[in-house]
CSV table of C-alpha atoms and ligand atoms in Angstrom, one decimal:
chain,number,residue,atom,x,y,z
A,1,UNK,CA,115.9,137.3,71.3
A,2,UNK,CA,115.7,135.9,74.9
A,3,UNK,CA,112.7,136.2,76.7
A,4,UNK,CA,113.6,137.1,79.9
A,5,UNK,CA,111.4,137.1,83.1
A,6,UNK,CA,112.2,139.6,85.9
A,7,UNK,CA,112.2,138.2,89.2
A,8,UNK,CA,109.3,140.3,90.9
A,9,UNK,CA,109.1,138.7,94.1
A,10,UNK,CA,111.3,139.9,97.4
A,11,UNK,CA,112.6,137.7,99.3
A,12,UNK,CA,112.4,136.8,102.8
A,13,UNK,CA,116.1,137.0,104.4
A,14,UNK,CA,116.3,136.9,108.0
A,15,UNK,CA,113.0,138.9,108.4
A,16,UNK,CA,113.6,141.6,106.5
A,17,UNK,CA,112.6,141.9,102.4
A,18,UNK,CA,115.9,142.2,100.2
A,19,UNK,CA,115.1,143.2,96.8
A,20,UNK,CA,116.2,140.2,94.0
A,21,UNK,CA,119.8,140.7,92.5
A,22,UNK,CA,119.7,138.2,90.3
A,23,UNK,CA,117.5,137.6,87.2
A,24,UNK,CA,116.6,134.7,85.3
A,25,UNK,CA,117.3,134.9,81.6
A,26,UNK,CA,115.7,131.5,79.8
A,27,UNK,CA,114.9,128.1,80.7
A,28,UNK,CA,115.0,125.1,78.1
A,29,UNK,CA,114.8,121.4,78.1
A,30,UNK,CA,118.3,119.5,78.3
A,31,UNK,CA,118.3,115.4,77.9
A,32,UNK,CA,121.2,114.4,79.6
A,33,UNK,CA,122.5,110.1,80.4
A,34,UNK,CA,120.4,111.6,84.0
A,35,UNK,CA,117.6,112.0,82.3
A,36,UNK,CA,116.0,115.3,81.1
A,37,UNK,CA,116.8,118.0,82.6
A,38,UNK,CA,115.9,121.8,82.2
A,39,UNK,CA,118.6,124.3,82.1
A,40,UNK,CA,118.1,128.0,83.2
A,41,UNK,CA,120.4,130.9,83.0
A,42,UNK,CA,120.3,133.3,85.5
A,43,UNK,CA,122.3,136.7,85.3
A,44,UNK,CA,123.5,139.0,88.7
A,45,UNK,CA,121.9,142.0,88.7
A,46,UNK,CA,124.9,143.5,91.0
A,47,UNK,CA,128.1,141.9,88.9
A,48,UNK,CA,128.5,140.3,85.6
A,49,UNK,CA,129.0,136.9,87.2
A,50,UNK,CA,126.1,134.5,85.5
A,51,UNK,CA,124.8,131.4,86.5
A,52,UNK,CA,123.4,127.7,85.1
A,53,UNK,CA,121.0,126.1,86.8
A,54,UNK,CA,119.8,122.0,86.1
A,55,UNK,CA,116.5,121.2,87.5
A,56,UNK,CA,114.3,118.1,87.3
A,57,UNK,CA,111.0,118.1,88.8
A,58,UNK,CA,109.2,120.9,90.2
A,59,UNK,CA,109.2,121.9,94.0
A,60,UNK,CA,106.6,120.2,95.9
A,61,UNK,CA,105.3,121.7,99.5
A,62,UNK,CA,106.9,119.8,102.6
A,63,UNK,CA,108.8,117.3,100.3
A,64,UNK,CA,112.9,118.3,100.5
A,65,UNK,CA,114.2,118.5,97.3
A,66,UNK,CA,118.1,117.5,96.6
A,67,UNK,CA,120.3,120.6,95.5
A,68,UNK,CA,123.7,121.1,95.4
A,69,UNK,CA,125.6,125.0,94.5
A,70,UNK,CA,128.5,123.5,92.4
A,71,UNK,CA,131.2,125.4,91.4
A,72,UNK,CA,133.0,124.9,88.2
A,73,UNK,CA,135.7,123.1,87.3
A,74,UNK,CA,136.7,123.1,84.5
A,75,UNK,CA,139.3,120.6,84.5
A,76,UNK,CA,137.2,118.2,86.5
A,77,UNK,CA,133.7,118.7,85.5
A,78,UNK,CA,134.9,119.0,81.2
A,79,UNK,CA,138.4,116.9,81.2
A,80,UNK,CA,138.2,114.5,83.9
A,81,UNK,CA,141.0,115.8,85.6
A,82,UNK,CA,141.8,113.4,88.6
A,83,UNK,CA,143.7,116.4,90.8
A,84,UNK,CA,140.3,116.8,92.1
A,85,UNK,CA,136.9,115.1,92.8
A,86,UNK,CA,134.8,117.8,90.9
A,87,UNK,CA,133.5,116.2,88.2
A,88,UNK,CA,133.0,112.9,90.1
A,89,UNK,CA,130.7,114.5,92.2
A,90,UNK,CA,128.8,116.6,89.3
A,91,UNK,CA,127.7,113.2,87.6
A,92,UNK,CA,127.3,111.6,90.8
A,93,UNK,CA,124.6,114.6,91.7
A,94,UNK,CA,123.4,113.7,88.3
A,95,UNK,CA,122.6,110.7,89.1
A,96,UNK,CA,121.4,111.3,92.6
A,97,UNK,CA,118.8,113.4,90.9
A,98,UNK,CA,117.7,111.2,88.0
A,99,UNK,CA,117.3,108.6,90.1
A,100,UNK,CA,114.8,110.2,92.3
A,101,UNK,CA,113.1,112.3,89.4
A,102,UNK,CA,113.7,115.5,91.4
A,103,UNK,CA,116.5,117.8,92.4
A,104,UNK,CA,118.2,121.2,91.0
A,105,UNK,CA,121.4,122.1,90.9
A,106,UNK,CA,123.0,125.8,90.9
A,107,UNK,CA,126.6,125.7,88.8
A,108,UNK,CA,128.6,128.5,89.6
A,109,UNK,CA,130.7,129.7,87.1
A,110,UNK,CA,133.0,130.4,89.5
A,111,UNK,CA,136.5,128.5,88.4
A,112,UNK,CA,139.2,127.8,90.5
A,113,UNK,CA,137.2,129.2,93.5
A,114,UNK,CA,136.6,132.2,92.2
A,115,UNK,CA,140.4,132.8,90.6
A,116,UNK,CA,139.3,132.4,87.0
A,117,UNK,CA,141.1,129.2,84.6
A,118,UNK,CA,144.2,131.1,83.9
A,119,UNK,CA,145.2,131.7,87.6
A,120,UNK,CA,144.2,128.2,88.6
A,121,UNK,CA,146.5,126.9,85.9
A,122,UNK,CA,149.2,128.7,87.2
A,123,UNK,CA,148.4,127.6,91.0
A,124,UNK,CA,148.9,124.0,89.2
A,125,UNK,CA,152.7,124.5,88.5
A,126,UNK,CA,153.4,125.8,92.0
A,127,UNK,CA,151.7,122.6,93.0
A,128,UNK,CA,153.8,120.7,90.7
A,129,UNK,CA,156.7,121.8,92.8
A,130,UNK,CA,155.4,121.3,95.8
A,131,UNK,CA,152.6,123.5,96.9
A,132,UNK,CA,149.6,122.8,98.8
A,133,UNK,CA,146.5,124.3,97.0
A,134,UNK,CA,146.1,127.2,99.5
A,135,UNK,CA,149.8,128.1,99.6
A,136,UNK,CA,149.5,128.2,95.6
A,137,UNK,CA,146.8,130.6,95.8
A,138,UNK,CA,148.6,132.8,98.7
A,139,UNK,CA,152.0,132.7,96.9
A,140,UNK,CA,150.3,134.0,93.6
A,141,UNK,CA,148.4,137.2,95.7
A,142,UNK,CA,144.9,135.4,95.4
A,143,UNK,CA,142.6,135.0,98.7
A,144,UNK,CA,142.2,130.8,99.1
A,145,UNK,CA,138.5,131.1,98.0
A,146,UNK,CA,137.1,133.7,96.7
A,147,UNK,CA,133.6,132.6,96.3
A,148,UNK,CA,129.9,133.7,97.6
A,149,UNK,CA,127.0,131.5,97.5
A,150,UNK,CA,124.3,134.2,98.9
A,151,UNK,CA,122.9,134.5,94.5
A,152,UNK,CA,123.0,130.6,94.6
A,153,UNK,CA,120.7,130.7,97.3
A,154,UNK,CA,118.2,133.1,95.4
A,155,UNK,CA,118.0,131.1,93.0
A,156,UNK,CA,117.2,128.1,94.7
A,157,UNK,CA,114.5,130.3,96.2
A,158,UNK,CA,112.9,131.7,93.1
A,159,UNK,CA,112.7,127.9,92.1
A,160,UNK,CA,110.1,128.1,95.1
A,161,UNK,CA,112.3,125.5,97.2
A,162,UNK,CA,112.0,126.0,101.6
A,163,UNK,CA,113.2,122.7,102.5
A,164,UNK,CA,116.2,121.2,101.2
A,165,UNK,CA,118.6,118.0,101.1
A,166,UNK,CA,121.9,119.5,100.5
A,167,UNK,CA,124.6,117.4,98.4
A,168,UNK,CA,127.7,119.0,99.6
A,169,UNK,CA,130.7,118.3,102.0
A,170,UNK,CA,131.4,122.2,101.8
A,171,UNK,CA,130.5,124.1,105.0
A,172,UNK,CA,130.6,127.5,103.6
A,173,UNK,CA,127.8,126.0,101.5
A,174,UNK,CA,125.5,124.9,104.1
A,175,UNK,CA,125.8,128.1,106.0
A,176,UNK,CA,124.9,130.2,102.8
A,177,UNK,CA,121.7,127.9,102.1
A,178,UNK,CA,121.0,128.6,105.9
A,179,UNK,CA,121.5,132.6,106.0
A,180,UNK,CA,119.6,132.1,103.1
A,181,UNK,CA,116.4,130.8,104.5
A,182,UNK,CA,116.1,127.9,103.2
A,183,UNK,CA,115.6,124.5,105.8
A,184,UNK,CA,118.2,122.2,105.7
A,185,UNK,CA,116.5,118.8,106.5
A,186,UNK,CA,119.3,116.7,105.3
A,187,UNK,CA,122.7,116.8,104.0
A,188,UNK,CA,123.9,113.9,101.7
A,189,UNK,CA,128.0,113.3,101.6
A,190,UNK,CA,129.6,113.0,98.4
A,191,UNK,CA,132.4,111.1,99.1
A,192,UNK,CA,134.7,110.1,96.5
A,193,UNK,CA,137.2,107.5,96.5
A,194,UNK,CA,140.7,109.3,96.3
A,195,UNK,CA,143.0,108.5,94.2
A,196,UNK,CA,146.6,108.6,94.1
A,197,UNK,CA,146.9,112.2,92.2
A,198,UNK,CA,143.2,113.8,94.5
A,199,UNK,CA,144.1,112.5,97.7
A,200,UNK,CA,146.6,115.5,99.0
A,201,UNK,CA,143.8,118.2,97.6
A,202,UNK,CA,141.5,116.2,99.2
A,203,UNK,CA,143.1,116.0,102.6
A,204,UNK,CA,144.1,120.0,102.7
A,205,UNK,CA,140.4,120.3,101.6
A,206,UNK,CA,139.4,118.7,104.7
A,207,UNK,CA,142.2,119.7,107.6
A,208,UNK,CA,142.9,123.4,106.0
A,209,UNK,CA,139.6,124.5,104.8
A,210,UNK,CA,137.3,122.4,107.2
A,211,UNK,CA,135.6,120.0,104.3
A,212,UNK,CA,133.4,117.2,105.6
A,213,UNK,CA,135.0,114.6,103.9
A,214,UNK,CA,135.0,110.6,105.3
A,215,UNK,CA,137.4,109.0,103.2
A,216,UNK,CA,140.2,110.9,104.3
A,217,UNK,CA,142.2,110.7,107.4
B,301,ZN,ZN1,138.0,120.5,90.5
Protein backbone atom coordinates (compact mmCIF):
# COMPACT_ATOMS: atom_id res chain seq x y z
CA UNK A 1 0.00 0.00 0.00
CA UNK A 2 1.36 3.48 -0.85
CA UNK A 3 1.12 6.12 1.57
CA UNK A 4 0.16 8.92 -0.19
CA UNK A 5 0.25 12.57 1.01
CA UNK A 6 -2.24 15.05 -0.55
CA UNK A 7 -0.83 18.26 -1.46
CA UNK A 8 -2.88 20.64 0.85
CA UNK A 9 -1.28 23.78 0.06
CA UNK A 10 -2.49 26.39 -2.93
CA UNK A 11 -0.33 27.79 -4.80
CA UNK A 12 0.51 31.22 -5.56
CA UNK A 13 0.18 31.63 -9.57
CA UNK A 14 0.29 35.01 -10.83
CA UNK A 15 -1.58 36.42 -7.77
CA UNK A 16 -4.29 34.40 -7.71
CA UNK A 17 -4.54 30.75 -5.56
CA UNK A 18 -4.96 27.76 -8.11
CA UNK A 19 -5.89 24.71 -6.34
CA UNK A 20 -2.95 21.65 -6.64
CA UNK A 21 -3.61 19.23 -9.68
CA UNK A 22 -1.08 17.16 -9.01
CA UNK A 23 -0.38 14.84 -5.99
CA UNK A 24 2.49 13.22 -4.65
CA UNK A 25 2.35 9.41 -4.31
CA UNK A 26 5.78 8.15 -2.36
CA UNK A 27 9.22 9.23 -1.97
CA UNK A 28 12.19 6.68 -1.33
CA UNK A 29 15.89 6.71 -1.24
CA UNK A 30 17.65 5.87 -4.74
CA UNK A 31 21.76 5.45 -4.73
CA UNK A 32 22.70 6.28 -8.01
CA UNK A 33 26.91 6.64 -9.59
CA UNK A 34 25.50 10.71 -8.61
CA UNK A 35 25.15 9.86 -5.44
CA UNK A 36 21.96 9.19 -3.47
CA UNK A 37 19.22 10.41 -4.55
CA UNK A 38 15.40 10.36 -3.44
CA UNK A 39 12.85 9.50 -6.00
CA UNK A 40 9.20 10.76 -5.71
CA UNK A 41 6.25 9.86 -7.76
CA UNK A 42 3.83 12.30 -8.37
CA UNK A 43 0.33 11.64 -10.06
CA UNK A 44 -1.92 14.49 -12.14
CA UNK A 45 -4.92 15.00 -10.54
CA UNK A 46 -6.54 16.33 -14.07
CA UNK A 47 -5.02 13.39 -16.56
CA UNK A 48 -3.45 10.17 -16.04
CA UNK A 49 -0.06 11.50 -17.00
CA UNK A 50 2.47 10.68 -13.86
CA UNK A 51 5.63 11.97 -13.02
CA UNK A 52 9.34 11.07 -11.30
CA UNK A 53 11.01 13.33 -9.58
CA UNK A 54 15.10 12.95 -8.32
CA UNK A 55 16.02 15.27 -5.55
CA UNK A 56 19.20 15.62 -3.51
CA UNK A 57 19.30 18.05 -0.77
CA UNK A 58 16.54 19.94 0.60
CA UNK A 59 15.54 23.60 -0.43
CA UNK A 60 17.26 26.13 1.52
CA UNK A 61 15.86 29.93 1.73
CA UNK A 62 17.70 32.45 -0.72
CA UNK A 63 20.16 29.66 -1.97
CA UNK A 64 19.01 28.74 -5.88
CA UNK A 65 18.75 25.23 -6.28
CA UNK A 66 19.67 23.48 -9.78
CA UNK A 67 16.54 21.82 -11.53
CA UNK A 68 15.91 20.77 -14.77
CA UNK A 69 11.93 19.35 -16.21
CA UNK A 70 13.43 16.54 -18.39
CA UNK A 71 11.44 14.81 -20.61
CA UNK A 72 11.88 11.22 -21.52
CA UNK A 73 13.62 9.62 -23.88
CA UNK A 74 13.61 6.58 -23.98
CA UNK A 75 15.95 5.87 -26.57
CA UNK A 76 18.41 8.38 -25.25
CA UNK A 77 18.06 8.38 -21.55
CA UNK A 78 17.73 3.99 -21.45
CA UNK A 79 19.71 2.91 -24.91
CA UNK A 80 22.15 5.55 -25.48
CA UNK A 81 20.77 6.33 -28.69
CA UNK A 82 23.11 9.05 -30.36
CA UNK A 83 20.07 10.57 -32.74
CA UNK A 84 19.80 12.87 -29.86
CA UNK A 85 21.60 14.42 -26.84
CA UNK A 86 18.95 13.28 -24.16
CA UNK A 87 20.59 11.04 -22.24
CA UNK A 88 23.87 12.94 -22.39
CA UNK A 89 22.33 15.69 -20.70
CA UNK A 90 20.25 13.43 -18.00
CA UNK A 91 23.72 12.14 -16.53
CA UNK A 92 25.27 15.21 -17.13
CA UNK A 93 22.43 16.92 -14.69
CA UNK A 94 23.28 13.98 -12.58
CA UNK A 95 26.35 14.98 -12.16
CA UNK A 96 25.79 18.68 -12.03
CA UNK A 97 23.77 17.74 -8.93
CA UNK A 98 25.97 15.24 -7.16
CA UNK A 99 28.64 17.35 -7.45
CA UNK A 100 27.06 20.28 -5.63
CA UNK A 101 25.01 17.94 -3.05
CA UNK A 102 21.80 19.71 -4.19
CA UNK A 103 19.40 19.88 -7.04
CA UNK A 104 16.00 18.10 -8.20
CA UNK A 105 14.99 17.09 -11.21
CA UNK A 106 11.22 16.69 -12.69
CA UNK A 107 11.23 13.64 -15.48
CA UNK A 108 8.41 13.85 -17.62
CA UNK A 109 7.14 10.87 -18.81
CA UNK A 110 6.34 12.57 -21.70
CA UNK A 111 8.13 10.47 -24.77
CA UNK A 112 8.82 11.71 -28.05
CA UNK A 113 7.49 15.13 -26.91
CA UNK A 114 4.42 14.04 -25.91
CA UNK A 115 3.73 11.49 -29.02
CA UNK A 116 4.24 8.33 -26.96
CA UNK A 117 7.30 5.54 -28.14
CA UNK A 118 5.40 4.01 -30.83
CA UNK A 119 4.69 7.28 -32.80
CA UNK A 120 8.30 8.49 -32.28
CA UNK A 121 9.54 5.16 -33.75
CA UNK A 122 7.58 5.70 -36.62
CA UNK A 123 8.70 9.54 -37.01
CA UNK A 124 12.38 7.68 -37.02
CA UNK A 125 11.73 5.94 -40.49
CA UNK A 126 10.38 9.03 -42.10
CA UNK A 127 13.62 10.46 -40.84
CA UNK A 128 15.48 7.70 -42.26
CA UNK A 129 14.26 8.89 -45.63
CA UNK A 130 14.89 12.10 -45.23
CA UNK A 131 12.77 14.00 -42.84
CA UNK A 132 13.53 16.66 -40.52
CA UNK A 133 12.10 15.85 -36.91
CA UNK A 134 9.16 18.35 -37.19
CA UNK A 135 8.19 17.39 -40.72
CA UNK A 136 8.11 13.62 -39.29
CA UNK A 137 5.84 14.64 -36.69
CA UNK A 138 3.50 16.91 -39.21
CA UNK A 139 3.53 14.19 -41.95
CA UNK A 140 2.27 11.56 -39.35
CA UNK A 141 -0.83 14.15 -38.04
CA UNK A 142 1.02 14.81 -34.63
CA UNK A 143 1.54 18.62 -33.37
CA UNK A 144 5.69 19.11 -33.30
CA UNK A 145 5.53 19.10 -29.41
CA UNK A 146 2.92 18.27 -27.56
CA UNK A 147 4.10 18.90 -24.21
CA UNK A 148 3.16 21.17 -20.91
CA UNK A 149 5.44 21.89 -18.22
CA UNK A 150 2.79 24.02 -15.99
CA UNK A 151 2.53 20.25 -13.32
CA UNK A 152 6.46 20.25 -13.54
CA UNK A 153 6.42 23.52 -12.10
CA UNK A 154 4.08 22.42 -9.11
CA UNK A 155 6.03 20.21 -8.31
CA UNK A 156 9.13 21.95 -8.16
CA UNK A 157 7.02 24.18 -5.94
CA UNK A 158 5.61 21.68 -3.45
CA UNK A 159 9.40 20.76 -3.11
CA UNK A 160 9.29 24.38 -1.44
CA UNK A 161 11.79 25.79 -4.22
CA UNK A 162 11.32 30.05 -5.16
CA UNK A 163 14.61 30.57 -6.66
CA UNK A 164 16.03 28.49 -9.16
CA UNK A 165 19.19 27.65 -11.59
CA UNK A 166 17.56 26.12 -14.55
CA UNK A 167 19.64 23.32 -16.49
CA UNK A 168 17.87 23.67 -19.79
CA UNK A 169 18.56 25.06 -23.43
CA UNK A 170 14.57 24.75 -23.93
CA UNK A 171 12.68 28.00 -23.93
CA UNK A 172 9.34 26.68 -23.52
CA UNK A 173 10.87 25.50 -20.25
CA UNK A 174 12.03 28.59 -18.85
CA UNK A 175 8.85 30.41 -19.56
CA UNK A 176 6.78 27.58 -17.73
CA UNK A 177 9.21 27.83 -14.58
CA UNK A 178 8.45 31.66 -14.98
CA UNK A 179 4.51 31.61 -15.36
CA UNK A 180 5.04 29.36 -12.68
CA UNK A 181 6.39 31.63 -10.11
CA UNK A 182 9.31 30.46 -9.48
CA UNK A 183 12.75 33.08 -9.87
CA UNK A 184 14.92 32.21 -12.34
CA UNK A 185 18.39 33.48 -11.03
CA UNK A 186 20.43 31.45 -13.50
CA UNK A 187 20.28 29.27 -16.36
CA UNK A 188 23.12 26.71 -16.88
CA UNK A 189 23.61 25.45 -20.84
CA UNK A 190 23.83 21.94 -21.45
CA UNK A 191 25.71 21.77 -24.39
CA UNK A 192 26.60 18.59 -25.85
CA UNK A 193 29.14 17.86 -28.30
CA UNK A 194 27.22 16.64 -31.61
CA UNK A 195 27.93 14.00 -33.18
CA UNK A 196 27.74 12.92 -36.60
CA UNK A 197 24.19 11.01 -36.30
CA UNK A 198 22.70 14.28 -33.34
CA UNK A 199 23.97 17.06 -35.20
CA UNK A 200 20.84 17.62 -37.87
CA UNK A 201 18.29 17.10 -34.74
CA UNK A 202 20.35 19.32 -33.05
CA UNK A 203 20.49 22.09 -35.54
CA UNK A 204 16.43 21.95 -36.41
CA UNK A 205 16.23 21.90 -32.55
CA UNK A 206 17.91 25.22 -32.48
CA UNK A 207 16.82 27.15 -35.92
CA UNK A 208 13.10 25.47 -36.13
CA UNK A 209 12.04 25.25 -32.53
CA UNK A 210 14.23 28.16 -31.10
CA UNK A 211 16.65 25.87 -28.69
CA UNK A 212 19.54 27.79 -27.01
CA UNK A 213 22.14 25.61 -28.20
CA UNK A 214 26.10 26.98 -28.66
CA UNK A 215 27.59 24.27 -30.43
CA UNK A 216 25.66 24.53 -33.40
CA UNK A 217 25.77 26.95 -36.13
ZN1 LIG B 1 16.15 12.02 -27.02
Amino acid sequence: MLAEKQISKLFLISGAFHTPTVKHVASARLPTRHGEFEISGYRSLSSGEEFVCLRMGAAVENIPTLVRIHSQCLTGDVFGSLKCDCGLQLDRTMKLIGDEGRGVIVYQMQEGRGIGILNKIRAYALQDQGADTIEANLRLGLDVDMRHYGQCVEILKDLGLKQVRVISNNPLKLDAIRAGGLEIVERISLDIEPSDESVFYLSTKKNLMGHLIEKIG
